[in-house]
Tab-separated table of C-alpha atoms and ligand atoms in Angstrom:
chain	number	residue	atom	x	y	z
A	30	MET	CA	270.795	-143.546	127.371
A	31	GLU	CA	271.997	-146.633	129.175
A	32	GLU	CA	269.150	-148.654	127.669
A	33	TYR	CA	270.074	-147.355	124.200
A	34	ARG	CA	273.785	-148.085	124.679
A	35	LYS	CA	272.995	-151.677	125.642
A	36	GLY	CA	270.186	-152.260	123.190
A	37	LEU	CA	272.017	-150.956	120.146
A	38	ALA	CA	275.492	-152.303	120.874
A	39	VAL	CA	275.528	-155.598	118.863
A	40	PRO	CA	278.364	-157.228	120.797
A	41	LEU	CA	280.494	-159.854	119.031
A	42	GLU	CA	278.461	-162.787	120.318
A	43	GLN	CA	275.212	-161.307	119.013
A	44	ALA	CA	276.826	-160.406	115.687
A	45	LEU	CA	277.897	-164.026	115.259
A	46	GLN	CA	274.317	-165.128	115.954
A	47	VAL	CA	273.172	-162.774	113.206
A	48	ARG	CA	275.851	-164.172	110.884
A	49	ASP	CA	274.875	-167.791	111.556
A	50	GLY	CA	271.148	-167.046	111.493
A	51	MET	CA	271.591	-165.432	108.132
A	52	ILE	CA	273.498	-168.439	106.780
A	53	THR	CA	270.620	-170.690	107.878
A	54	GLN	CA	268.053	-168.441	106.194
A	55	MET	CA	270.197	-168.259	103.047
A	56	GLU	CA	270.354	-172.043	102.870
A	57	ILE	CA	266.592	-172.408	103.299
A	58	GLY	CA	266.046	-169.795	100.590
A	59	LEU	CA	268.338	-171.623	98.166
A	60	ARG	CA	266.318	-174.816	98.688
A	61	GLU	CA	262.747	-173.563	98.834
A	62	THR	CA	260.642	-170.946	97.102
A	63	GLY	CA	258.275	-168.938	99.264
A	64	SER	CA	259.401	-170.264	102.656
A	65	LYS	CA	258.619	-167.879	105.514
A	66	GLN	CA	261.746	-169.125	107.308
A	67	GLY	CA	264.215	-168.359	104.567
A	68	LEU	CA	265.528	-165.368	102.656
A	69	LEU	CA	264.214	-164.985	99.118
A	70	MET	CA	267.604	-165.881	97.536
A	71	LEU	CA	266.432	-165.009	94.036
A	72	PRO	CA	268.289	-166.570	91.096
A	73	SER	CA	269.302	-163.922	88.540
A	74	TYR	CA	269.820	-166.454	85.746
A	75	ILE	CA	273.038	-164.588	85.067
A	76	ASP	CA	275.500	-167.424	84.844
A	77	ILE	CA	277.990	-165.973	82.439
A	78	LEU	CA	279.429	-162.573	82.850
A	79	PRO	CA	280.542	-159.952	80.375
A	80	THR	CA	284.021	-160.676	79.094
A	81	GLY	CA	284.948	-157.182	77.974
A	82	ALA	CA	284.787	-158.276	74.342
A	83	GLU	CA	281.280	-156.887	73.868
A	84	ARG	CA	280.868	-154.070	71.362
A	85	GLY	CA	278.159	-151.593	70.463
A	86	ASP	CA	275.781	-149.077	71.992
A	87	PHE	CA	273.633	-149.910	74.957
A	88	PHE	CA	271.298	-148.247	77.395
A	89	ALA	CA	270.570	-148.952	81.016
A	90	ILE	CA	267.673	-147.892	83.186
A	91	ASP	CA	268.167	-147.849	86.941
A	92	LEU	CA	264.939	-147.636	88.926
A	93	GLY	CA	264.567	-148.202	92.634
A	94	GLY	CA	266.121	-145.467	94.755
A	95	THR	CA	265.190	-141.824	95.014
A	96	ASN	CA	266.221	-141.026	91.457
A	97	LEU	CA	265.635	-142.625	88.106
A	98	ARG	CA	268.875	-142.911	86.167
A	99	VAL	CA	269.315	-143.669	82.513
A	100	ALA	CA	272.705	-144.299	80.951
A	101	TYR	CA	274.086	-144.695	77.487
A	102	VAL	CA	277.303	-146.638	76.969
A	103	LYS	CA	279.308	-147.149	73.816
A	104	LEU	CA	281.641	-150.075	74.277
A	105	GLY	CA	284.935	-149.534	72.515
A	106	SER	CA	287.127	-151.685	70.327
A	107	GLU	CA	289.747	-152.249	73.063
A	108	LYS	CA	288.885	-155.116	75.418
A	109	GLY	CA	286.783	-153.825	78.296
A	110	SER	CA	286.978	-150.222	77.185
A	111	THR	CA	284.144	-147.724	77.135
A	112	GLU	CA	284.408	-145.274	74.253
A	113	SER	CA	281.833	-142.931	75.645
A	114	SER	CA	279.119	-142.920	78.200
A	115	SER	CA	276.649	-140.530	79.690
A	116	ILE	CA	274.155	-140.674	82.437
A	117	ARG	CA	271.174	-138.565	83.389
A	118	GLU	CA	269.021	-138.630	86.474
A	119	TRP	CA	265.606	-137.377	87.508
A	120	LEU	CA	264.014	-137.185	90.924
A	121	ILE	CA	261.123	-139.652	90.965
A	122	PRO	CA	257.915	-137.583	91.291
A	123	GLU	CA	255.739	-138.253	94.316
A	124	GLU	CA	252.801	-139.552	92.223
A	125	CYS	CA	254.974	-142.404	90.898
A	126	TYR	CA	255.530	-143.849	94.371
A	127	ASP	CA	251.868	-144.763	94.498
A	128	THR	CA	252.022	-147.673	92.077
A	129	ASP	CA	248.250	-148.181	92.015
A	130	ASN	CA	247.822	-145.297	89.565
A	131	GLY	CA	249.939	-147.126	86.954
A	132	ARG	CA	252.078	-144.025	86.180
A	133	LEU	CA	255.489	-145.332	87.184
A	134	LEU	CA	256.620	-147.274	84.110
A	135	ASP	CA	255.013	-144.826	81.665
A	136	TRP	CA	257.019	-142.052	83.296
A	137	VAL	CA	260.188	-144.184	83.085
A	138	ALA	CA	259.571	-144.843	79.391
A	139	GLU	CA	258.965	-141.128	78.727
A	140	ARG	CA	262.255	-140.089	80.378
A	141	THR	CA	264.205	-142.847	78.607
A	142	ILE	CA	262.791	-141.849	75.221
A	143	GLU	CA	263.770	-138.235	75.909
A	144	PHE	CA	267.315	-139.357	76.735
A	145	ALA	CA	267.636	-141.727	73.756
A	146	GLN	CA	266.463	-138.946	71.443
A	147	GLU	CA	269.161	-136.669	72.800
A	148	HIS	CA	271.670	-139.345	71.786
A	149	GLY	CA	270.186	-139.604	68.326
A	150	ARG	CA	269.223	-143.212	68.954
A	151	LEU	CA	265.563	-143.158	68.059
A	152	LYS	CA	265.790	-142.466	64.354
A	153	ARG	CA	263.436	-144.076	61.891
A	154	ASP	CA	265.034	-147.276	60.457
A	155	SER	CA	267.674	-147.537	63.208
A	156	PRO	CA	267.496	-150.782	65.210
A	157	PRO	CA	265.588	-150.687	68.515
A	158	PRO	CA	267.717	-149.593	71.467
A	159	ILE	CA	268.961	-152.412	73.694
A	160	ILE	CA	268.317	-151.696	77.350
A	161	GLY	CA	269.519	-153.392	80.530
A	162	PHE	CA	266.843	-152.847	83.163
A	163	CYS	CA	268.157	-152.506	86.681
A	164	PHE	CA	265.085	-152.754	88.887
A	165	SER	CA	265.918	-152.680	92.587
A	166	PHE	CA	263.190	-154.775	94.118
A	167	ALA	CA	262.579	-158.445	94.769
A	168	VAL	CA	261.791	-160.040	91.422
A	169	ASP	CA	261.086	-163.716	90.941
A	170	GLN	CA	262.791	-164.606	87.656
A	171	THR	CA	262.580	-167.647	85.437
A	172	ALA	CA	265.051	-166.270	82.904
A	173	MET	CA	267.356	-163.319	82.529
A	174	ASP	CA	264.767	-161.320	80.623
A	175	ASN	CA	261.658	-161.827	82.685
A	176	GLY	CA	260.503	-161.749	86.243
A	177	LYS	CA	257.515	-161.051	88.439
A	178	LEU	CA	257.623	-158.402	91.108
A	179	LEU	CA	257.166	-159.916	94.571
A	180	LEU	CA	256.880	-156.827	96.739
A	181	TRP	CA	257.520	-153.121	96.866
A	182	THR	CA	259.959	-151.730	99.407
A	183	LYS	CA	261.488	-148.369	100.304
A	184	SER	CA	258.851	-145.673	99.627
A	185	PHE	CA	257.040	-147.461	96.798
A	186	ARG	CA	253.555	-148.607	97.743
A	187	GLY	CA	250.389	-150.127	96.364
A	188	ARG	CA	249.647	-153.274	94.362
A	189	GLY	CA	250.788	-151.974	90.969
A	190	LEU	CA	252.898	-154.549	89.035
A	191	ILE	CA	252.832	-157.058	91.887
A	192	LYS	CA	253.020	-160.612	90.465
A	193	ARG	CA	253.290	-159.128	86.958
A	194	ASN	CA	256.103	-159.525	84.455
A	195	VAL	CA	257.952	-156.259	84.856
A	196	VAL	CA	259.870	-156.459	81.558
A	197	ALA	CA	256.673	-157.016	79.570
A	198	ALA	CA	255.042	-154.110	81.419
A	199	LEU	CA	257.944	-151.766	80.654
A	200	LYS	CA	257.973	-152.781	76.968
A	201	ALA	CA	254.239	-152.095	76.850
A	202	SER	CA	254.844	-148.602	78.268
A	203	PHE	CA	257.346	-147.937	75.464
A	204	GLU	CA	254.938	-149.346	72.884
A	205	ARG	CA	252.212	-146.980	74.048
A	206	LYS	CA	254.584	-144.161	73.082
A	207	GLY	CA	255.209	-145.813	69.712
A	208	VAL	CA	258.767	-146.927	70.546
A	209	GLU	CA	260.128	-150.439	70.193
A	210	VAL	CA	262.938	-151.496	72.551
A	211	GLU	CA	264.818	-154.674	73.371
A	212	ILE	CA	265.226	-155.544	77.059
A	213	PRO	CA	267.403	-158.667	77.184
A	214	VAL	CA	267.944	-158.491	80.938
A	215	ILE	CA	266.300	-157.373	84.161
A	216	LEU	CA	268.534	-157.332	87.194
A	217	ASN	CA	268.727	-156.130	90.765
A	218	ASP	CA	270.986	-153.172	91.625
A	219	THR	CA	273.220	-155.423	93.750
A	220	VAL	CA	273.667	-157.808	90.806
A	221	SER	CA	274.461	-154.921	88.535
A	222	THR	CA	276.994	-153.467	90.985
A	223	LEU	CA	278.765	-156.820	91.265
A	224	ILE	CA	278.944	-157.116	87.473
A	225	ALA	CA	280.195	-153.561	86.995
A	226	ARG	CA	283.188	-154.185	89.277
A	227	ARG	CA	283.915	-157.672	88.078
A	228	TYR	CA	284.277	-156.352	84.556
A	229	SER	CA	287.672	-154.996	85.586
A	230	GLU	CA	288.344	-156.958	88.776
A	231	PRO	CA	287.871	-160.749	88.610
A	232	ASP	CA	288.080	-161.246	92.398
A	233	THR	CA	284.751	-159.465	92.829
A	234	ALA	CA	282.277	-161.895	94.361
A	235	LEU	CA	279.746	-159.726	96.212
A	236	GLY	CA	277.753	-156.641	95.246
A	237	ILE	CA	276.175	-154.616	98.020
A	238	ILE	CA	273.883	-151.609	98.075
A	239	LEU	CA	273.953	-149.360	101.130
A	240	GLY	CA	271.655	-146.546	100.202
A	241	THR	CA	267.935	-145.882	100.542
A	242	GLY	CA	267.628	-149.662	101.027
A	243	THR	CA	270.200	-152.403	101.491
A	244	ASN	CA	270.833	-155.744	99.853
A	245	CYS	CA	273.583	-158.122	98.760
A	246	ALA	CA	274.139	-160.282	95.691
A	247	TYR	CA	276.892	-162.846	95.361
A	248	LEU	CA	278.198	-165.602	93.123
A	249	GLU	CA	276.797	-168.986	94.119
A	250	ARG	CA	277.696	-172.462	92.870
A	251	ILE	CA	274.833	-173.724	90.727
A	252	ASP	CA	274.960	-177.125	92.423
A	253	ARG	CA	274.153	-175.339	95.694
A	254	ILE	CA	270.879	-173.874	94.383
A	255	PRO	CA	268.547	-176.893	94.632
A	256	LYS	CA	265.429	-174.833	93.866
A	257	LEU	CA	266.491	-174.119	90.279
A	258	PRO	CA	264.189	-175.941	87.828
A	259	SER	CA	265.182	-179.594	87.578
A	260	GLY	CA	267.490	-180.201	84.677
A	261	TYR	CA	268.601	-176.567	84.608
A	262	ARG	CA	271.863	-176.481	82.744
A	263	GLY	CA	273.944	-173.432	83.456
A	264	ARG	CA	276.339	-171.914	80.983
A	265	SER	CA	278.954	-172.009	83.774
A	266	SER	CA	279.187	-173.456	87.272
A	267	GLU	CA	278.076	-170.265	89.031
A	268	MET	CA	275.103	-167.925	89.064
A	269	ILE	CA	274.546	-164.570	90.735
A	270	ILE	CA	271.974	-164.777	93.522
A	271	ASN	CA	270.098	-161.753	94.823
A	272	SER	CA	269.817	-162.573	98.514
A	273	GLU	CA	267.325	-159.816	99.521
A	274	TRP	CA	269.131	-159.821	102.876
A	275	GLY	CA	267.142	-156.783	103.979
A	276	ASP	CA	264.391	-159.208	104.898
A	277	PHE	CA	266.508	-161.153	107.394
A	278	LYS	CA	264.631	-161.548	110.637
A	279	GLY	CA	265.179	-163.242	113.966
A	280	ALA	CA	265.272	-162.818	117.713
A	281	CYS	CA	268.990	-162.060	117.416
A	282	LEU	CA	268.237	-158.674	115.825
A	283	PRO	CA	268.812	-155.892	118.356
A	284	ALA	CA	265.373	-154.249	118.228
A	285	LEU	CA	264.146	-151.444	120.474
A	286	PRO	CA	260.505	-150.301	120.668
A	287	GLU	CA	261.332	-147.523	118.186
A	288	ASP	CA	262.154	-150.140	115.547
A	289	LEU	CA	258.654	-151.508	115.877
A	290	TRP	CA	257.212	-148.030	115.356
A	291	VAL	CA	259.352	-147.477	112.297
A	292	ASP	CA	258.283	-150.844	110.932
A	293	CYS	CA	254.582	-150.173	111.592
A	294	SER	CA	254.675	-146.835	109.837
A	295	SER	CA	256.520	-148.191	106.777
A	296	VAL	CA	255.000	-149.307	103.449
A	297	ASN	CA	255.794	-152.959	104.230
A	298	PRO	CA	255.214	-153.716	107.945
A	299	GLY	CA	256.725	-157.008	109.055
A	300	HIS	CA	259.150	-157.092	106.117
A	301	GLY	CA	262.664	-155.759	105.695
A	302	LEU	CA	263.474	-155.627	109.416
A	303	PHE	CA	267.242	-155.876	108.780
A	304	GLU	CA	267.019	-153.171	106.114
A	305	LYS	CA	265.140	-150.921	108.537
A	306	MET	CA	268.083	-151.059	110.961
A	307	ILE	CA	270.718	-150.353	108.333
A	308	SER	CA	269.664	-148.256	105.406
A	309	GLY	CA	269.368	-144.571	104.633
A	310	LEU	CA	265.607	-144.454	104.468
A	311	TYR	CA	265.290	-145.505	108.104
A	312	MET	CA	268.358	-144.562	110.162
A	313	GLY	CA	267.163	-140.968	110.535
A	314	GLU	CA	263.672	-141.951	111.598
A	315	VAL	CA	264.931	-144.494	114.158
A	316	SER	CA	267.243	-141.809	115.592
A	317	ARG	CA	264.417	-139.258	115.710
A	318	ARG	CA	262.163	-141.618	117.626
A	319	LEU	CA	264.907	-142.430	120.130
A	320	VAL	CA	265.564	-138.721	120.710
A	321	LEU	CA	261.811	-138.169	121.040
A	322	ARG	CA	261.553	-140.812	123.779
A	323	LEU	CA	264.288	-139.044	125.757
A	324	ALA	CA	262.414	-135.771	125.333
A	325	GLU	CA	259.073	-137.285	126.334
A	326	HIS	CA	260.644	-138.601	129.536
A	327	GLY	CA	261.938	-135.118	130.318
A	328	LEU	CA	265.534	-136.313	129.862
A	329	LEU	CA	266.569	-133.939	127.113
A	330	PHE	CA	264.690	-130.654	126.802
A	331	GLY	CA	263.290	-130.322	130.332
A	332	SER	CA	259.518	-130.600	130.513
A	333	GLU	CA	259.063	-129.426	126.916
A	334	VAL	CA	258.811	-131.680	123.890
A	335	PRO	CA	259.787	-129.492	120.923
A	336	PRO	CA	256.896	-129.914	118.433
A	337	GLY	CA	259.229	-130.431	115.436
A	338	LEU	CA	260.595	-133.550	117.102
A	339	THR	CA	257.218	-135.274	116.824
A	340	VAL	CA	257.060	-134.999	113.024
A	341	HIS	CA	257.497	-138.303	111.179
A	342	ASP	CA	260.654	-138.507	109.046
A	343	SER	CA	261.799	-135.002	110.000
A	344	LEU	CA	265.368	-136.222	110.559
A	345	ALA	CA	266.748	-137.392	107.231
A	346	SER	CA	269.752	-139.737	107.243
A	347	PRO	CA	272.135	-137.167	105.662
A	348	LEU	CA	271.595	-135.093	108.806
A	349	VAL	CA	272.434	-138.137	110.933
A	350	ALA	CA	275.665	-138.365	108.936
A	351	ALA	CA	276.345	-134.659	109.552
A	352	ILE	CA	275.689	-134.997	113.294
A	353	VAL	CA	277.792	-138.132	113.650
A	354	GLY	CA	280.636	-136.506	111.732
A	355	ASP	CA	280.469	-133.291	113.746
A	356	GLY	CA	283.967	-132.870	115.179
A	357	SER	CA	283.642	-129.221	116.205
A	358	PRO	CA	284.203	-128.481	119.928
A	359	ASN	CA	280.769	-126.887	120.379
A	360	LEU	CA	278.994	-129.310	118.032
A	361	ALA	CA	277.933	-126.527	115.709
A	362	LEU	CA	276.790	-128.869	112.943
A	363	THR	CA	274.614	-130.739	115.403
A	364	ALA	CA	273.085	-127.433	116.483
A	365	SER	CA	272.269	-126.445	112.902
A	366	SER	CA	270.902	-129.926	112.173
A	367	LEU	CA	268.605	-129.688	115.193
A	368	ALA	CA	267.414	-126.365	113.847
A	369	SER	CA	266.798	-127.538	110.297
A	370	ALA	CA	265.233	-130.906	111.226
A	371	PHE	CA	263.135	-129.970	114.238
A	372	GLY	CA	263.131	-126.170	114.402
A	373	ILE	CA	265.101	-126.338	117.679
A	374	THR	CA	267.063	-123.115	117.423
A	375	LYS	CA	268.496	-123.086	120.941
A	376	SER	CA	270.258	-126.109	122.365
A	377	SER	CA	272.898	-126.622	125.038
A	378	LEU	CA	276.148	-128.486	124.445
A	379	ASP	CA	274.933	-131.273	126.700
A	380	GLN	CA	271.737	-131.683	124.645
A	381	ARG	CA	273.722	-131.777	121.413
A	382	ARG	CA	276.085	-134.358	122.899
A	383	LYS	CA	273.158	-136.625	123.745
A	384	VAL	CA	271.616	-136.281	120.288
A	385	LYS	CA	274.991	-137.012	118.705
A	386	GLU	CA	275.418	-140.104	120.838
A	387	VAL	CA	271.979	-141.436	119.843
A	388	CYS	CA	272.791	-140.944	116.158
A	389	LEU	CA	276.161	-142.612	116.595
A	390	LEU	CA	274.612	-145.625	118.350
A	391	VAL	CA	272.121	-146.082	115.501
A	392	THR	CA	274.902	-145.727	112.915
A	393	ARG	CA	277.132	-148.190	114.720
A	394	ARG	CA	274.331	-150.740	115.003
A	395	GLY	CA	273.685	-150.444	111.253
A	396	ALA	CA	277.347	-150.836	110.368
A	397	ARG	CA	277.811	-153.831	112.678
A	398	LEU	CA	274.733	-155.605	111.349
A	399	CYS	CA	275.898	-155.020	107.817
A	400	ALA	CA	279.319	-156.460	108.691
A	401	ALA	CA	277.606	-159.519	110.208
A	402	GLY	CA	275.721	-159.970	106.923
A	403	ILE	CA	278.940	-159.751	104.925
A	404	ALA	CA	280.578	-162.283	107.241
A	405	ALA	CA	277.609	-164.617	106.612
A	406	VAL	CA	277.997	-164.478	102.836
A	407	LEU	CA	281.782	-164.921	103.057
A	408	LYS	CA	281.457	-167.894	105.382
A	409	HIS	CA	278.668	-169.498	103.360
A	410	THR	CA	280.689	-169.231	100.144
A	411	GLY	CA	283.870	-170.505	101.778
A	412	ARG	CA	285.694	-167.242	101.174
A	413	GLY	CA	286.647	-166.661	104.831
A	414	CYS	CA	285.288	-165.580	108.206
A	415	GLY	CA	284.493	-169.192	108.993
A	416	GLY	CA	287.341	-170.054	111.343
A	417	ALA	CA	290.796	-171.571	111.003
A	418	ASP	CA	289.761	-174.514	108.782
A	419	GLN	CA	288.521	-172.187	106.035
A	420	PRO	CA	291.415	-170.312	104.399
A	421	ALA	CA	290.269	-166.869	103.262
A	422	LYS	CA	290.269	-165.969	99.565
A	423	ARG	CA	290.913	-162.464	98.337
A	424	THR	CA	287.459	-160.999	97.861
A	425	VAL	CA	286.490	-157.687	96.387
A	426	ILE	CA	283.093	-156.409	97.441
A	427	ALA	CA	281.598	-153.795	95.133
A	428	VAL	CA	279.486	-151.335	97.078
A	429	ASP	CA	277.235	-148.571	95.807
A	430	GLY	CA	274.664	-146.338	97.476
A	431	SER	CA	274.541	-143.030	99.294
A	432	VAL	CA	275.163	-144.408	102.790
A	433	PHE	CA	278.425	-146.025	101.741
A	434	LYS	CA	279.412	-143.157	99.491
A	435	LYS	CA	278.624	-140.199	101.699
A	436	PHE	CA	278.678	-141.435	105.291
A	437	ALA	CA	282.358	-141.700	106.301
A	438	LYS	CA	281.680	-142.819	109.874
A	439	PHE	CA	279.425	-145.641	108.671
A	440	ARG	CA	282.220	-146.881	106.372
A	441	GLU	CA	284.758	-146.657	109.166
A	442	LEU	CA	282.535	-148.554	111.634
A	443	LEU	CA	281.700	-151.169	109.002
A	444	ARG	CA	285.377	-151.845	108.356
A	445	ALA	CA	286.157	-152.013	112.084
A	446	ALA	CA	283.296	-154.452	112.677
A	447	LEU	CA	284.395	-156.675	109.809
A	448	GLU	CA	287.868	-156.844	111.323
A	449	GLU	CA	286.394	-157.727	114.696
A	450	PHE	CA	284.093	-160.449	113.309
A	451	CYS	CA	286.458	-161.974	110.739
A	452	GLY	CA	289.821	-161.467	112.446
A	453	ALA	CA	292.826	-161.886	110.159
A	454	ASP	CA	290.547	-162.949	107.263
A	455	ALA	CA	289.309	-159.378	106.991
A	456	ALA	CA	292.667	-158.447	105.445
A	457	GLN	CA	291.581	-160.432	102.359
A	458	VAL	CA	288.376	-158.436	102.000
A	459	GLU	CA	288.277	-155.157	100.111
A	460	LEU	CA	285.177	-153.001	100.134
A	461	LYS	CA	285.305	-150.830	97.027
A	462	LEU	CA	282.972	-148.058	96.050
A	463	GLN	CA	281.503	-148.840	92.641
A	464	GLU	CA	280.061	-145.493	91.641
A	465	ASP	CA	277.046	-145.790	89.402
A	466	GLY	CA	277.603	-149.536	89.496
A	467	SER	CA	273.901	-150.174	89.466
A	468	VAL	CA	273.402	-148.443	86.159
A	469	PHE	CA	276.592	-149.361	84.252
A	470	GLY	CA	276.432	-153.039	85.211
A	471	GLY	CA	273.024	-153.042	83.544
A	472	ALA	CA	274.494	-151.775	80.280
A	473	TYR	CA	277.387	-154.291	80.329
A	474	ILE	CA	275.136	-157.239	80.934
A	475	ALA	CA	272.701	-156.038	78.261
A	476	ALA	CA	275.670	-155.995	75.888
A	477	ALA	CA	276.743	-159.478	76.930
A	478	ALA	CA	273.199	-160.843	76.786
A	479	SER	CA	272.571	-159.517	73.307
A	480	SER	CA	275.889	-160.897	72.059
A	481	TRP	CA	274.953	-164.383	73.410
A	482	THR	CA	271.583	-164.145	71.708
A	483	SER	CA	273.118	-163.129	68.384
A	484	ARG	CA	275.797	-165.857	68.664
A	485	ALA	CA	273.124	-168.423	69.454
A	486	SER	CA	271.037	-167.362	66.442
A	487	SER	CA	274.052	-167.417	64.095
A	488	GLY	CA	274.952	-170.843	65.480
A	489	SER	CA	278.471	-169.868	66.593
B	523	BGC	C1	265.144	-154.060	97.759
B	523	BGC	C2	266.311	-154.690	97.050
B	523	BGC	C3	267.320	-153.636	96.651
B	523	BGC	C4	267.722	-152.796	97.860
B	523	BGC	C5	268.720	-151.701	97.530
B	523	BGC	C6	265.641	-153.188	98.913
B	523	BGC	O1	264.569	-152.498	99.498
B	523	BGC	O2	264.264	-155.034	98.265
B	523	BGC	O3	265.886	-155.417	95.918
B	523	BGC	O4	268.447	-154.251	96.119
B	523	BGC	O5	266.564	-152.212	98.428
B	523	BGC	O6	268.234	-150.843	96.559
């Protein structure tokens, strides 16, 4: 336990190394494409944002977590108002995670068509539906409406769609079903979350996902993105950058042997090391492996290693959240979690205490690393957390994802860490839950993008 307490602590000094290391990797990524030393820092080509004056009916597809979500939004006549909206979600079937079989986008098109039909939007002679496509992976874009997939993360595997234009592939899936659609924009879930909040709150400058995976997008000055094509003329002075911070790496990351195991057994070994310490897909598995090591050394369940404890992924992150939040005197929730995850039906209070502490250490490490990442983006953009000579600006951070939404202790530890790392500047930072941000932002930006296109073609 002592080794775990030390190894997972992320003291202030180490957190500041993470912050500064991340700034360095962000800067490299803004200069160079494909550098192994830098973050991907992917330009979104979104350099004007919805104004609230957009009108009409739009769809959004949100693909990249555990569920596929499709939304329909009717933007009202009042500025920024939504007349009606609805959203539907489906669990992504197991076969779609294996992208080599080519099923994924066909399945997405089928569900979207079903949904659009329910809304009476696929009638003969009606114009093709306009869809914002929120696709939560690293995509190398050259414009708002196209981009090549760089790599799969989370549970998606295989070579399907890699290096291919994802928008063209999705349109082709619709065409195979005899349906024509317009997709004026493809965007990351972090970008979409930022946009969804900024629609009503102009101080929003960062969008973060803390869910199955993690990532951050932020508004960057165009003159600080040297890798944009030469002569690129923005429609404003800023563009949203998808940092892909989950791929941050460095000796400053507090890794234990269990992190290496988790990495090796993931779909993308060697990538996403920061994500694997923070996000929902991995926190449970890291905790399980740490508990297993205690058991294997005879430090938890005597000489026995309960067989359920050796099963990969048997401790899901929602159970970690339940254990960490267990405030009952006899740790009853921890006991029932041990039973449902590992089939351990009898446990002593001391054993439950140890398991709870392991889960808490993993949660705290995740929250502190995430806070260090936020401090990096704030410092890099001159919004605060950079010392006395950098006055902090009020910054709203839009956050979506199950870890932020459902894991109260994670939120609490994240806030506390931000206050520790940024001092008084943290008072200027508001972390706000942007529910369904990833899907609605997609619809708003599709609306904005299609109104720019129609204005450009009418010459106004
Ligand atoms: C992906 C990001 C995404 C994040 C949150 C990561 O695995 O690489 O593009 O934003 O998950 O969904």
